């Protein structure tokens, strides 16, 4: 829906007034024209919600180019397709075109005519101009003014002085509240920043004091640890000295007791061991344990050999006697 606003006027006494002339709703035109003027030279106002140049939504999220700078997508696709075909045609021409090998060093290629009849070689390309006259454009017919049939009744409204909204007077308290709230919020933010700065400074000072205290505590703990280790080492050394002294005293007492106890024990022990044969003559013991058993074994072996020789001799004698007896029996007369 469109409307035409009349110029605003002020009454002689400074009161704001407003008036508009009733008019019918104009019809939508078929053709697009850059400017439209109606009767009395007033500009037609349209609904901006249908204007493509109006930015909708968050204006900080993305940048929208104006309508004049945006190109048609169909035209862009057509240009890209034409550029792609030209590149493909150029590649195909370079692929199938037989190129002459490069000239040797110090030489260059020269165009030479090899036809039977000579022709004039020029760089000028023959062209022909052809003209064609088209019909002139016809003027656009004037758009008839649409005047709808009148319906309903005319109604007028009377506005008295002081009934309309006075912007300057009504907006002043609202503006004062907004400015006051803004200043108050700014002051609160400044105070909060100062408080945070003080808190950070106090926290930094506390952290430095805490680090110094921690260093002192660590130094005292290390000193106490060294003192404790030195005390434990001294105690261990003293205990070791006492234990060594006690062990030495026990050894001295045991040695004295053993000497007193073994004063009469050694003669009796030696006598008993001598009686039981633990103390002996080495030559006699060697003869008894080594020589005499070997001698008995050798004598036994010699006796066994002698008995075996005697037995063999007896068998030979018996065999000889038996043969003599047989011979004597065979030689006697019958």
Tab-separated table of C-alpha atoms in Angstrom:
chain	number	residue	atom	x	y	z
A	1	UNK	CA	0.000	0.000	0.000
A	2	UNK	CA	1.333	3.448	-0.926
A	3	UNK	CA	0.535	6.876	0.397
A	4	UNK	CA	1.317	10.460	-0.438
A	5	UNK	CA	2.316	12.753	2.400
A	6	UNK	CA	1.598	16.428	2.275
A	7	UNK	CA	4.196	18.932	3.426
A	8	UNK	CA	4.112	19.496	7.170
A	9	UNK	CA	2.992	22.885	8.288
A	10	UNK	CA	3.104	24.755	11.528
A	11	UNK	CA	0.289	26.934	12.794
A	12	UNK	CA	0.968	30.542	13.577
A	13	UNK	CA	0.989	29.716	17.285
A	14	UNK	CA	3.710	27.005	16.850
A	15	UNK	CA	1.364	23.969	17.107
A	16	UNK	CA	2.196	20.951	14.897
A	17	UNK	CA	-0.528	20.136	12.315
A	18	UNK	CA	-0.917	17.373	9.763
A	19	UNK	CA	-3.240	17.020	6.781
A	20	UNK	CA	-3.494	14.681	3.781
A	21	UNK	CA	-5.768	14.665	0.791
A	22	UNK	CA	-7.787	11.485	0.236
A	23	UNK	CA	-7.009	9.758	-3.037
A	24	UNK	CA	-7.643	6.365	-4.672
A	25	UNK	CA	-5.062	3.573	-4.659
A	26	UNK	CA	-3.108	3.639	-7.976
A	27	UNK	CA	-2.860	0.494	-10.067
A	28	UNK	CA	0.427	-1.340	-10.635
A	29	UNK	CA	2.032	-0.444	-13.941
A	30	UNK	CA	2.980	-3.055	-16.488
A	31	UNK	CA	6.242	-1.366	-17.582
A	32	UNK	CA	9.101	-0.357	-15.326
A	33	UNK	CA	10.054	3.312	-15.509
A	34	UNK	CA	12.934	5.062	-13.704
A	35	UNK	CA	10.766	7.817	-12.267
A	36	UNK	CA	7.047	8.140	-11.800
A	37	UNK	CA	5.239	11.363	-11.328
A	38	UNK	CA	1.604	11.743	-10.499
A	39	UNK	CA	-0.677	14.670	-10.484
A	40	UNK	CA	0.458	17.842	-8.713
A	41	UNK	CA	4.153	16.876	-9.158
A	42	UNK	CA	4.403	14.681	-6.012
A	43	UNK	CA	6.669	11.617	-5.729
A	44	UNK	CA	4.994	8.263	-5.176
A	45	UNK	CA	6.219	6.498	-2.007
A	46	UNK	CA	6.294	2.675	-2.073
A	47	UNK	CA	6.604	-0.009	0.574
A	48	UNK	CA	10.342	-0.355	1.369
A	49	UNK	CA	9.847	-3.927	2.651
A	50	UNK	CA	9.761	-5.049	-0.986
A	51	UNK	CA	12.836	-3.024	-2.012
A	52	UNK	CA	15.889	-5.229	-2.750
A	53	UNK	CA	18.268	-2.479	-1.690
A	54	UNK	CA	17.071	-2.649	1.921
A	55	UNK	CA	19.370	-4.760	4.113
A	56	UNK	CA	17.526	-7.204	6.377
A	57	UNK	CA	18.918	-9.017	9.368
A	58	UNK	CA	22.229	-8.412	11.094
A	59	UNK	CA	24.305	-5.879	9.176
A	60	UNK	CA	27.510	-6.936	10.991
A	61	UNK	CA	27.399	-10.602	9.892
A	62	UNK	CA	28.092	-10.118	6.199
A	63	UNK	CA	28.591	-7.388	3.635
A	64	UNK	CA	25.896	-7.053	0.964
A	65	UNK	CA	26.827	-5.379	-2.256
A	66	UNK	CA	24.447	-2.831	-3.709
A	67	UNK	CA	22.142	-3.827	-6.510
A	68	UNK	CA	24.091	-1.799	-9.080
A	69	UNK	CA	27.331	-3.729	-8.423
A	70	UNK	CA	25.752	-7.189	-8.643
A	71	UNK	CA	25.936	-8.876	-12.062
A	72	UNK	CA	23.486	-11.323	-13.502
A	73	UNK	CA	24.332	-14.963	-12.797
A	74	UNK	CA	23.211	-16.030	-16.269
A	75	UNK	CA	25.552	-13.493	-17.852
A	76	UNK	CA	28.435	-14.657	-15.655
A	77	UNK	CA	27.825	-18.296	-16.628
A	78	UNK	CA	27.649	-17.329	-20.310
A	79	UNK	CA	30.974	-15.468	-20.065
A	80	UNK	CA	32.643	-18.353	-18.284
A	81	UNK	CA	31.353	-20.831	-20.878
A	82	UNK	CA	32.646	-18.619	-23.751
A	83	UNK	CA	36.057	-18.271	-22.054
A	84	UNK	CA	36.220	-22.056	-21.529
A	85	UNK	CA	35.411	-22.756	-25.205
A	86	UNK	CA	38.069	-20.268	-26.361
A	87	UNK	CA	40.719	-21.914	-24.182
A	88	UNK	CA	39.739	-25.394	-25.435
A	89	UNK	CA	39.847	-24.184	-29.060
A	90	UNK	CA	43.290	-22.655	-28.531
A	91	UNK	CA	44.637	-25.847	-26.934
A	92	UNK	CA	43.246	-27.978	-29.792
A	93	UNK	CA	44.807	-25.653	-32.381
A	94	UNK	CA	48.198	-25.793	-30.671
A	95	UNK	CA	47.962	-29.595	-30.420
A	96	UNK	CA	47.152	-30.305	-34.080
A	97	UNK	CA	49.267	-27.507	-35.598
A	98	UNK	CA	52.580	-28.832	-36.959
A	99	UNK	CA	55.293	-26.537	-35.782
A	100	UNK	CA	58.608	-26.011	-37.541
A	101	UNK	CA	61.695	-26.939	-35.540
A	102	UNK	CA	63.574	-24.064	-33.989
A	103	UNK	CA	66.275	-22.424	-36.108
A	104	UNK	CA	69.939	-23.087	-35.449
A	105	UNK	CA	72.088	-20.624	-33.588
A	106	UNK	CA	72.844	-17.582	-35.813
A	107	UNK	CA	69.946	-18.291	-38.213
A	108	UNK	CA	66.265	-17.436	-38.375
A	109	UNK	CA	63.159	-18.619	-40.229
A	110	UNK	CA	61.861	-16.641	-43.243
A	111	UNK	CA	58.512	-17.058	-45.010
A	112	UNK	CA	59.131	-18.285	-48.612
A	113	UNK	CA	56.454	-18.807	-51.233
A	114	UNK	CA	56.535	-22.281	-52.805
A	115	UNK	CA	53.503	-22.009	-55.088
A	116	UNK	CA	53.745	-22.318	-58.883
A	117	UNK	CA	52.534	-18.748	-59.430
A	118	UNK	CA	53.754	-15.836	-57.392
A	119	UNK	CA	51.294	-14.002	-55.218
A	120	UNK	CA	51.616	-10.726	-53.438
A	121	UNK	CA	51.913	-11.333	-49.710
A	122	UNK	CA	50.353	-8.579	-47.660
A	123	UNK	CA	49.169	-8.286	-44.101
A	124	UNK	CA	45.947	-6.598	-45.161
A	125	UNK	CA	42.832	-8.744	-44.846
A	126	UNK	CA	40.111	-8.143	-47.362
A	127	UNK	CA	36.857	-7.117	-45.795
A	128	UNK	CA	33.457	-6.093	-47.138
A	129	UNK	CA	31.000	-3.733	-45.477
A	130	UNK	CA	27.356	-4.716	-45.608
A	131	UNK	CA	24.592	-2.574	-44.247
A	132	UNK	CA	21.060	-3.450	-43.288
A	133	UNK	CA	18.313	-1.031	-42.352
A	134	UNK	CA	15.888	-2.170	-39.674
A	135	UNK	CA	12.537	-0.735	-38.812
A	136	UNK	CA	12.498	2.167	-36.392
A	137	UNK	CA	11.367	1.507	-32.820
A	138	UNK	CA	7.832	2.410	-32.088
A	139	UNK	CA	7.089	4.721	-29.209
A	140	UNK	CA	5.561	3.209	-26.163
A	141	UNK	CA	1.918	4.076	-25.937
A	142	UNK	CA	0.881	6.231	-23.044
A	143	UNK	CA	-0.395	4.291	-20.099
A	144	UNK	CA	-3.985	5.217	-19.435
A	145	UNK	CA	-4.653	6.502	-15.969
A	146	UNK	CA	-6.651	4.047	-13.959
A	147	UNK	CA	-9.493	5.674	-12.144
A	148	UNK	CA	-11.449	3.194	-10.106
A	149	UNK	CA	-15.104	3.649	-9.486
A	150	UNK	CA	-15.870	5.611	-6.372
A	151	UNK	CA	-17.353	3.633	-3.530
A	152	UNK	CA	-18.151	4.381	0.068
A	153	UNK	CA	-18.560	7.742	1.751
A	154	UNK	CA	-16.192	10.623	2.306
A	155	UNK	CA	-15.186	11.025	5.924
A	156	UNK	CA	-13.247	13.872	7.491
A	157	UNK	CA	-11.371	14.031	10.777
A	158	UNK	CA	-10.883	17.141	12.876
A	159	UNK	CA	-7.750	17.307	15.038
A	160	UNK	CA	-7.658	19.944	17.723
A	161	UNK	CA	-4.586	21.653	19.057
A	162	UNK	CA	-2.634	19.615	21.631
A	163	UNK	CA	-4.048	16.231	20.565
A	164	UNK	CA	-1.053	15.170	18.454
A	165	UNK	CA	2.264	13.838	19.773
A	166	UNK	CA	4.903	16.600	20.326
A	167	UNK	CA	8.235	14.923	19.710
A	168	UNK	CA	10.582	17.521	21.208
A	169	UNK	CA	8.608	17.776	24.399
A	170	UNK	CA	7.813	14.078	24.846
A	171	UNK	CA	11.221	12.703	23.966
A	172	UNK	CA	13.115	14.895	26.440
A	173	UNK	CA	12.425	12.751	29.592
A	174	UNK	CA	13.106	9.552	27.648
A	175	UNK	CA	16.397	10.989	26.373
A	176	UNK	CA	17.335	12.146	29.881
A	177	UNK	CA	16.682	8.654	31.239
A	178	UNK	CA	18.730	7.041	28.446
A	179	UNK	CA	21.627	9.456	28.893
A	180	UNK	CA	21.513	9.048	32.677
A	181	UNK	CA	21.467	5.259	32.433
A	182	UNK	CA	24.324	5.329	29.922
A	183	UNK	CA	26.448	7.590	32.126
A	184	UNK	CA	25.610	5.486	35.183
A	185	UNK	CA	26.550	2.289	33.362
A	186	UNK	CA	29.790	3.897	32.155
A	187	UNK	CA	30.635	5.028	35.688
A	188	UNK	CA	29.901	1.532	37.017
A	189	UNK	CA	32.159	0.001	34.369
A	190	UNK	CA	34.968	2.465	35.200
A	191	UNK	CA	34.593	1.733	38.922
A	192	UNK	CA	34.588	-1.992	38.186
A	193	UNK	CA	37.755	-1.656	36.086
A	194	UNK	CA	39.464	0.325	38.859
A	195	UNK	CA	38.380	-2.249	41.429
A	196	UNK	CA	39.672	-5.083	39.247
A	197	UNK	CA	42.975	-3.224	38.818
A	198	UNK	CA	43.278	-2.802	42.593
A	199	UNK	CA	42.405	-6.466	43.121
A	200	UNK	CA	45.042	-7.520	40.605
A	201	UNK	CA	47.650	-5.277	42.279
A	202	UNK	CA	46.737	-6.653	45.703
A	203	UNK	CA	46.841	-10.197	44.361
A	204	UNK	CA	50.259	-9.528	42.821
A	205	UNK	CA	51.571	-8.134	46.129
A	206	UNK	CA	50.099	-11.079	48.018
A	207	UNK	CA	51.658	-13.501	45.529
A	208	UNK	CA	55.094	-11.885	45.972
A	209	UNK	CA	54.745	-11.996	49.789
A	210	UNK	CA	53.619	-15.622	49.606
A	211	UNK	CA	56.563	-16.539	47.363
A	212	UNK	CA	58.969	-14.861	49.787
A	213	UNK	CA	57.402	-16.723	52.712
A	214	UNK	CA	57.607	-19.993	50.800
A	215	UNK	CA	61.305	-19.382	50.094
A	216	UNK	CA	61.928	-18.655	53.798
A	217	UNK	CA	59.967	-21.749	54.850
A	218	UNK	CA	61.955	-23.900	52.420
A	219	UNK	CA	65.222	-22.455	53.775
A	220	UNK	CA	64.179	-23.173	57.390
A	221	UNK	CA	63.035	-26.689	56.465
A	222	UNK	CA	66.355	-27.355	54.717
A	223	UNK	CA	68.269	-26.060	57.761
A	224	UNK	CA	66.179	-28.219	60.106
A	225	UNK	CA	66.735	-31.234	57.833
A	226	UNK	CA	70.507	-30.726	57.888
A	227	UNK	CA	70.478	-30.380	61.679
A	228	UNK	CA	68.377	-33.535	62.041
A	229	UNK	CA	70.656	-35.499	59.725
A	230	UNK	CA	73.730	-34.263	61.633
A	231	UNK	CA	72.111	-35.277	64.948
A	232	UNK	CA	71.199	-38.752	63.633
A	233	UNK	CA	74.744	-39.213	62.285
A	234	UNK	CA	76.285	-38.214	65.646
A	235	UNK	CA	73.921	-40.561	67.500
A	236	UNK	CA	74.808	-43.431	65.166
A	237	UNK	CA	78.525	-42.771	65.636
A	238	UNK	CA	78.154	-42.703	69.439
A	239	UNK	CA	76.123	-45.917	69.377
A	240	UNK	CA	78.747	-47.556	67.180
A	241	UNK	CA	81.512	-46.487	69.613
A	242	UNK	CA	79.570	-47.823	72.612
A	243	UNK	CA	78.805	-51.115	70.870
A	244	UNK	CA	82.465	-51.490	69.893
A	245	UNK	CA	83.589	-50.810	73.457
A	246	UNK	CA	81.056	-53.311	74.805
A	247	UNK	CA	82.133	-55.933	72.268
A	248	UNK	CA	85.814	-55.351	73.156
A	249	UNK	CA	85.072	-55.744	76.879
A	250	UNK	CA	83.117	-58.953	76.224
A	251	UNK	CA	85.962	-60.345	74.111
A	252	UNK	CA	88.517	-59.546	76.856
A	253	UNK	CA	86.349	-61.203	79.521
A	254	UNK	CA	85.751	-64.260	77.319
A	255	UNK	CA	89.453	-64.569	76.596
A	256	UNK	CA	90.347	-64.411	80.292
A	257	UNK	CA	87.672	-66.964	81.177
A	258	UNK	CA	88.778	-69.293	78.378
A	259	UNK	CA	92.406	-69.041	79.442
A	260	UNK	CA	91.478	-69.866	83.038
A	261	UNK	CA	89.169	-72.698	81.973
A	262	UNK	CA	91.601	-74.267	79.525
A	263	UNK	CA	94.569	-74.166	81.910
A	264	UNK	CA	93.794	-77.728	83.245
A	265	UNK	CA	91.797	-78.931	80.233
A	266	UNK	CA	94.538	-79.024	77.624
A	267	UNK	CA	96.778	-81.684	79.339
A	268	UNK	CA	93.848	-84.004	79.994
A	269	UNK	CA	92.557	-83.607	76.433
A	270	UNK	CA	95.924	-84.357	74.921
A	271	UNK	CA	96.296	-87.408	77.136
A	272	UNK	CA	92.888	-88.736	76.158
A	273	UNK	CA	93.507	-88.161	72.450
A	274	UNK	CA	96.878	-89.857	72.702
A	275	UNK	CA	95.264	-92.865	74.442
A	276	UNK	CA	92.599	-93.124	71.713
A	277	UNK	CA	95.200	-93.000	68.977
A	278	UNK	CA	94.666	-89.540	67.631
A	279	UNK	CA	98.351	-88.754	68.114
A	280	UNK	CA	100.508	-91.339	66.211
A	281	UNK	CA	103.826	-91.854	64.472
A	282	UNK	CA	103.514	-90.993	60.782
A	283	UNK	CA	106.012	-93.681	59.617
A	284	UNK	CA	104.346	-96.402	61.653
A	285	UNK	CA	100.905	-95.269	60.514
A	286	UNK	CA	102.026	-95.270	56.902
A	287	UNK	CA	103.474	-98.793	57.247
A	288	UNK	CA	100.321	-100.088	58.902
A	289	UNK	CA	97.860	-98.458	56.486
A	290	UNK	CA	99.838	-98.471	53.268
A	291	UNK	CA	102.693	-101.015	53.159
A	292	UNK	CA	101.291	-103.985	55.098
A	293	UNK	CA	97.969	-104.224	53.164
A	294	UNK	CA	99.905	-104.081	49.872
A	295	UNK	CA	102.304	-106.720	51.048
A	296	UNK	CA	99.455	-109.040	52.106
A	297	UNK	CA	97.763	-108.557	48.774
A	298	UNK	CA	100.943	-109.350	46.861
A	299	UNK	CA	101.579	-112.484	48.961
A	300	UNK	CA	97.995	-113.601	48.380
A	301	UNK	CA	98.373	-113.115	44.628
A	302	UNK	CA	101.621	-115.073	44.618
A	303	UNK	CA	100.009	-117.929	46.572
A	304	UNK	CA	97.067	-117.972	44.177
A	305	UNK	CA	99.421	-118.218	41.214
A	306	UNK	CA	101.364	-121.018	42.901
A	307	UNK	CA	98.210	-122.980	43.652
A	308	UNK	CA	97.120	-122.555	40.051
A	309	UNK	CA	100.500	-123.764	38.749
A	310	UNK	CA	100.399	-126.800	41.049
A	311	UNK	CA	96.910	-127.643	39.880
A	312	UNK	CA	97.995	-127.420	36.215
A	313	UNK	CA	101.027	-129.595	36.990
A	314	UNK	CA	98.846	-132.206	38.702
A	315	UNK	CA	96.564	-132.269	35.691
A	316	UNK	CA	99.503	-132.771	33.311
A	317	UNK	CA	100.911	-135.577	35.448
A	318	UNK	CA	97.497	-137.239	35.593
A	319	UNK	CA	97.136	-136.946	31.841
A	320	UNK	CA	100.593	-138.461	31.245
A	321	UNK	CA	99.873	-141.381	33.570
A	322	UNK	CA	96.606	-142.085	31.855
A	323	UNK	CA	98.285	-142.174	28.438
A	324	UNK	CA	101.060	-144.518	29.686
A	325	UNK	CA	98.451	-146.821	31.144
A	326	UNK	CA	96.575	-146.997	27.877
A	327	UNK	CA	99.734	-147.641	25.912
A	328	UNK	CA	100.851	-150.378	28.274
A	329	UNK	CA	97.512	-152.093	28.048
A	330	UNK	CA	97.573	-152.026	24.256
A	331	UNK	CA	101.107	-153.437	24.011
A	332	UNK	CA	100.577	-156.458	26.433
A	333	UNK	CA	99.975	-160.015	24.774
A	334	UNK	CA	96.490	-161.328	24.766
